[in-house]
JSON list of C-alpha atoms in Angstrom, two decimals:
[
{"chain": "N", "resi": 209, "resn": "MET", "atom": "CA", "xyz": [0.00, 0.00, 0.00]},
{"chain": "N", "resi": 210, "resn": "THR", "atom": "CA", "xyz": [1.43, 3.35, -0.97]},
{"chain": "N", "resi": 211, "resn": "LYS", "atom": "CA", "xyz": [1.82, 6.21, 1.47]},
{"chain": "N", "resi": 212, "resn": "LEU", "atom": "CA", "xyz": [-0.88, 8.18, -0.33]},
{"chain": "N", "resi": 213, "resn": "ALA", "atom": "CA", "xyz": [-3.32, 5.27, 0.04]},
{"chain": "N", "resi": 214, "resn": "GLN", "atom": "CA", "xyz": [-2.50, 5.04, 3.75]},
{"chain": "N", "resi": 215, "resn": "TRP", "atom": "CA", "xyz": [-3.15, 8.76, 4.23]},
{"chain": "N", "resi": 216, "resn": "LEU", "atom": "CA", "xyz": [-6.39, 8.59, 2.25]},
{"chain": "N", "resi": 217, "resn": "CYS", "atom": "CA", "xyz": [-7.61, 5.58, 4.25]},
{"chain": "N", "resi": 218, "resn": "GLY", "atom": "CA", "xyz": [-6.86, 7.35, 7.50]},
{"chain": "N", "resi": 219, "resn": "LEU", "atom": "CA", "xyz": [-8.54, 10.52, 6.27]},
{"chain": "N", "resi": 220, "resn": "ALA", "atom": "CA", "xyz": [-11.62, 8.58, 5.15]},
{"chain": "N", "resi": 221, "resn": "LEU", "atom": "CA", "xyz": [-11.81, 6.80, 8.49]},
{"chain": "N", "resi": 222, "resn": "LEU", "atom": "CA", "xyz": [-11.51, 10.02, 10.49]},
{"chain": "N", "resi": 223, "resn": "GLY", "atom": "CA", "xyz": [-13.90, 11.83, 8.15]},
{"chain": "N", "resi": 224, "resn": "SER", "atom": "CA", "xyz": [-16.58, 9.18, 8.40]},
{"chain": "N", "resi": 225, "resn": "ALA", "atom": "CA", "xyz": [-16.27, 9.06, 12.20]},
{"chain": "N", "resi": 226, "resn": "TRP", "atom": "CA", "xyz": [-16.50, 12.86, 12.36]},
{"chain": "N", "resi": 227, "resn": "ALA", "atom": "CA", "xyz": [-19.52, 12.91, 10.03]},
{"chain": "N", "resi": 228, "resn": "ALA", "atom": "CA", "xyz": [-21.26, 10.20, 12.04]},
{"chain": "N", "resi": 229, "resn": "LEU", "atom": "CA", "xyz": [-20.81, 12.18, 15.24]},
{"chain": "N", "resi": 230, "resn": "ALA", "atom": "CA", "xyz": [-21.43, 15.63, 13.75]},
{"chain": "N", "resi": 231, "resn": "LEU", "atom": "CA", "xyz": [-24.68, 14.62, 12.06]},
{"chain": "N", "resi": 232, "resn": "SER", "atom": "CA", "xyz": [-25.85, 13.24, 15.42]},
{"chain": "N", "resi": 233, "resn": "PRO", "atom": "CA", "xyz": [-27.98, 10.23, 14.54]},
{"chain": "N", "resi": 234, "resn": "PRO", "atom": "CA", "xyz": [-31.27, 9.93, 16.46]},
{"chain": "N", "resi": 235, "resn": "GLY", "atom": "CA", "xyz": [-29.99, 7.30, 18.89]},
{"chain": "N", "resi": 236, "resn": "LEU", "atom": "CA", "xyz": [-26.89, 9.28, 19.83]},
{"chain": "N", "resi": 237, "resn": "ARG", "atom": "CA", "xyz": [-27.09, 12.59, 21.67]},
{"chain": "N", "resi": 238, "resn": "LEU", "atom": "CA", "xyz": [-23.82, 14.27, 22.52]},
{"chain": "N", "resi": 239, "resn": "PRO", "atom": "CA", "xyz": [-23.68, 16.94, 25.22]},
{"chain": "N", "resi": 240, "resn": "ALA", "atom": "CA", "xyz": [-23.43, 20.51, 23.93]},
{"chain": "N", "resi": 241, "resn": "PRO", "atom": "CA", "xyz": [-19.74, 21.07, 24.88]},
{"chain": "N", "resi": 242, "resn": "TYR", "atom": "CA", "xyz": [-18.74, 17.94, 22.96]},
{"chain": "N", "resi": 243, "resn": "ARG", "atom": "CA", "xyz": [-20.71, 19.03, 19.91]},
{"chain": "N", "resi": 244, "resn": "GLN", "atom": "CA", "xyz": [-19.15, 22.50, 20.04]},
{"chain": "N", "resi": 245, "resn": "ALA", "atom": "CA", "xyz": [-15.67, 20.98, 20.15]},
{"chain": "N", "resi": 246, "resn": "LEU", "atom": "CA", "xyz": [-16.51, 18.45, 17.45]},
{"chain": "N", "resi": 247, "resn": "LEU", "atom": "CA", "xyz": [-17.68, 20.83, 14.73]},
{"chain": "N", "resi": 248, "resn": "PRO", "atom": "CA", "xyz": [-14.38, 22.73, 14.16]},
{"chain": "N", "resi": 249, "resn": "LEU", "atom": "CA", "xyz": [-12.30, 19.55, 14.56]},
{"chain": "N", "resi": 250, "resn": "PRO", "atom": "CA", "xyz": [-11.45, 19.21, 10.81]},
{"chain": "N", "resi": 251, "resn": "VAL", "atom": "CA", "xyz": [-10.00, 22.73, 10.83]},
{"chain": "N", "resi": 252, "resn": "TYR", "atom": "CA", "xyz": [-7.90, 21.91, 13.90]},
{"chain": "N", "resi": 253, "resn": "LEU", "atom": "CA", "xyz": [-6.66, 18.72, 12.27]},
{"chain": "N", "resi": 254, "resn": "LEU", "atom": "CA", "xyz": [-5.79, 20.58, 9.08]},
{"chain": "N", "resi": 255, "resn": "VAL", "atom": "CA", "xyz": [-3.77, 23.15, 11.05]},
{"chain": "N", "resi": 256, "resn": "ALA", "atom": "CA", "xyz": [-2.04, 20.36, 12.97]},
{"chain": "N", "resi": 257, "resn": "PHE", "atom": "CA", "xyz": [-1.19, 18.57, 9.71]},
{"chain": "N", "resi": 258, "resn": "GLY", "atom": "CA", "xyz": [0.23, 21.82, 8.30]},
{"chain": "N", "resi": 259, "resn": "CYS", "atom": "CA", "xyz": [2.40, 22.28, 11.40]},
{"chain": "N", "resi": 260, "resn": "TYR", "atom": "CA", "xyz": [3.59, 18.69, 11.18]},
{"chain": "N", "resi": 261, "resn": "SER", "atom": "CA", "xyz": [4.42, 19.14, 7.48]},
{"chain": "N", "resi": 262, "resn": "LEU", "atom": "CA", "xyz": [6.37, 22.34, 8.09]},
{"chain": "N", "resi": 263, "resn": "ALA", "atom": "CA", "xyz": [8.28, 20.76, 10.96]},
{"chain": "N", "resi": 264, "resn": "THR", "atom": "CA", "xyz": [9.13, 17.71, 8.86]},
{"chain": "N", "resi": 265, "resn": "VAL", "atom": "CA", "xyz": [10.33, 19.78, 5.91]},
{"chain": "N", "resi": 266, "resn": "GLY", "atom": "CA", "xyz": [12.36, 22.01, 8.23]},
{"chain": "N", "resi": 267, "resn": "TYR", "atom": "CA", "xyz": [13.98, 19.04, 9.95]},
{"chain": "N", "resi": 268, "resn": "ARG", "atom": "CA", "xyz": [14.83, 17.34, 6.66]},
{"chain": "N", "resi": 269, "resn": "LEU", "atom": "CA", "xyz": [16.29, 20.59, 5.35]},
{"chain": "N", "resi": 270, "resn": "ALA", "atom": "CA", "xyz": [18.38, 21.09, 8.48]},
{"chain": "N", "resi": 271, "resn": "THR", "atom": "CA", "xyz": [19.79, 17.56, 8.35]},
{"chain": "N", "resi": 272, "resn": "PHE", "atom": "CA", "xyz": [20.39, 17.47, 4.59]},
{"chain": "N", "resi": 273, "resn": "ASN", "atom": "CA", "xyz": [23.69, 15.75, 3.78]},
{"chain": "N", "resi": 274, "resn": "ASP", "atom": "CA", "xyz": [26.28, 17.20, 1.41]},
{"chain": "N", "resi": 275, "resn": "CYS", "atom": "CA", "xyz": [27.70, 14.78, -1.14]},
{"chain": "N", "resi": 276, "resn": "GLU", "atom": "CA", "xyz": [31.17, 16.16, -1.82]},
{"chain": "N", "resi": 277, "resn": "GLU", "atom": "CA", "xyz": [32.22, 13.20, -3.99]},
{"chain": "N", "resi": 278, "resn": "ALA", "atom": "CA", "xyz": [29.14, 13.57, -6.17]},
{"chain": "N", "resi": 279, "resn": "ALA", "atom": "CA", "xyz": [29.73, 17.33, -6.46]},
{"chain": "N", "resi": 280, "resn": "ALA", "atom": "CA", "xyz": [33.33, 16.77, -7.55]},
{"chain": "N", "resi": 281, "resn": "GLU", "atom": "CA", "xyz": [32.23, 14.15, -10.09]},
{"chain": "N", "resi": 282, "resn": "LEU", "atom": "CA", "xyz": [29.59, 16.52, -11.44]},
{"chain": "N", "resi": 283, "resn": "GLN", "atom": "CA", "xyz": [32.18, 19.29, -11.82]},
{"chain": "N", "resi": 284, "resn": "GLU", "atom": "CA", "xyz": [34.39, 16.86, -13.79]},
{"chain": "N", "resi": 285, "resn": "HIS", "atom": "CA", "xyz": [31.46, 16.01, -16.08]},
{"chain": "N", "resi": 286, "resn": "ILE", "atom": "CA", "xyz": [30.74, 19.71, -16.61]},
{"chain": "N", "resi": 287, "resn": "SER", "atom": "CA", "xyz": [34.39, 20.41, -17.44]},
{"chain": "N", "resi": 288, "resn": "ALA", "atom": "CA", "xyz": [34.49, 17.48, -19.86]},
{"chain": "N", "resi": 289, "resn": "ALA", "atom": "CA", "xyz": [31.28, 18.64, -21.56]},
{"chain": "N", "resi": 290, "resn": "ARG", "atom": "CA", "xyz": [32.60, 22.20, -21.91]},
{"chain": "N", "resi": 291, "resn": "GLU", "atom": "CA", "xyz": [35.85, 20.93, -23.39]},
{"chain": "N", "resi": 292, "resn": "ASP", "atom": "CA", "xyz": [33.92, 18.75, -25.83]},
{"chain": "N", "resi": 293, "resn": "LEU", "atom": "CA", "xyz": [31.77, 21.71, -26.88]},
{"chain": "N", "resi": 294, "resn": "ARG", "atom": "CA", "xyz": [34.87, 23.90, -27.34]},
{"chain": "N", "resi": 295, "resn": "ARG", "atom": "CA", "xyz": [36.39, 21.27, -29.62]},
{"chain": "N", "resi": 296, "resn": "ARG", "atom": "CA", "xyz": [33.20, 21.31, -31.66]},
{"chain": "N", "resi": 297, "resn": "GLY", "atom": "CA", "xyz": [33.43, 25.06, -32.07]},
{"chain": "N", "resi": 298, "resn": "LEU", "atom": "CA", "xyz": [30.98, 26.41, -29.48]},
{"chain": "N", "resi": 299, "resn": "ARG", "atom": "CA", "xyz": [32.09, 29.51, -27.59]},
{"chain": "N", "resi": 300, "resn": "PHE", "atom": "CA", "xyz": [30.97, 30.41, -24.07]}
]
């Protein structure tokens, strides 16, 4: 199962549970404070997901590894390509 499918399954599960409670079926009566906290819950979850996403991106950016060997190899490839283009008559 892909990560997107996992997220969508979780979202569908939470959404259906929220809808079942928010629509308040006849046999289920929630007290008023619970209903008041339940209605804006999707907005709170969306904000929490945004905070989690920003924190994850920030952490991954802060711990990003430098690949010095790959950078040196790329510079060699660039130099070789420029030399090849110069031999073919292209000027920079």
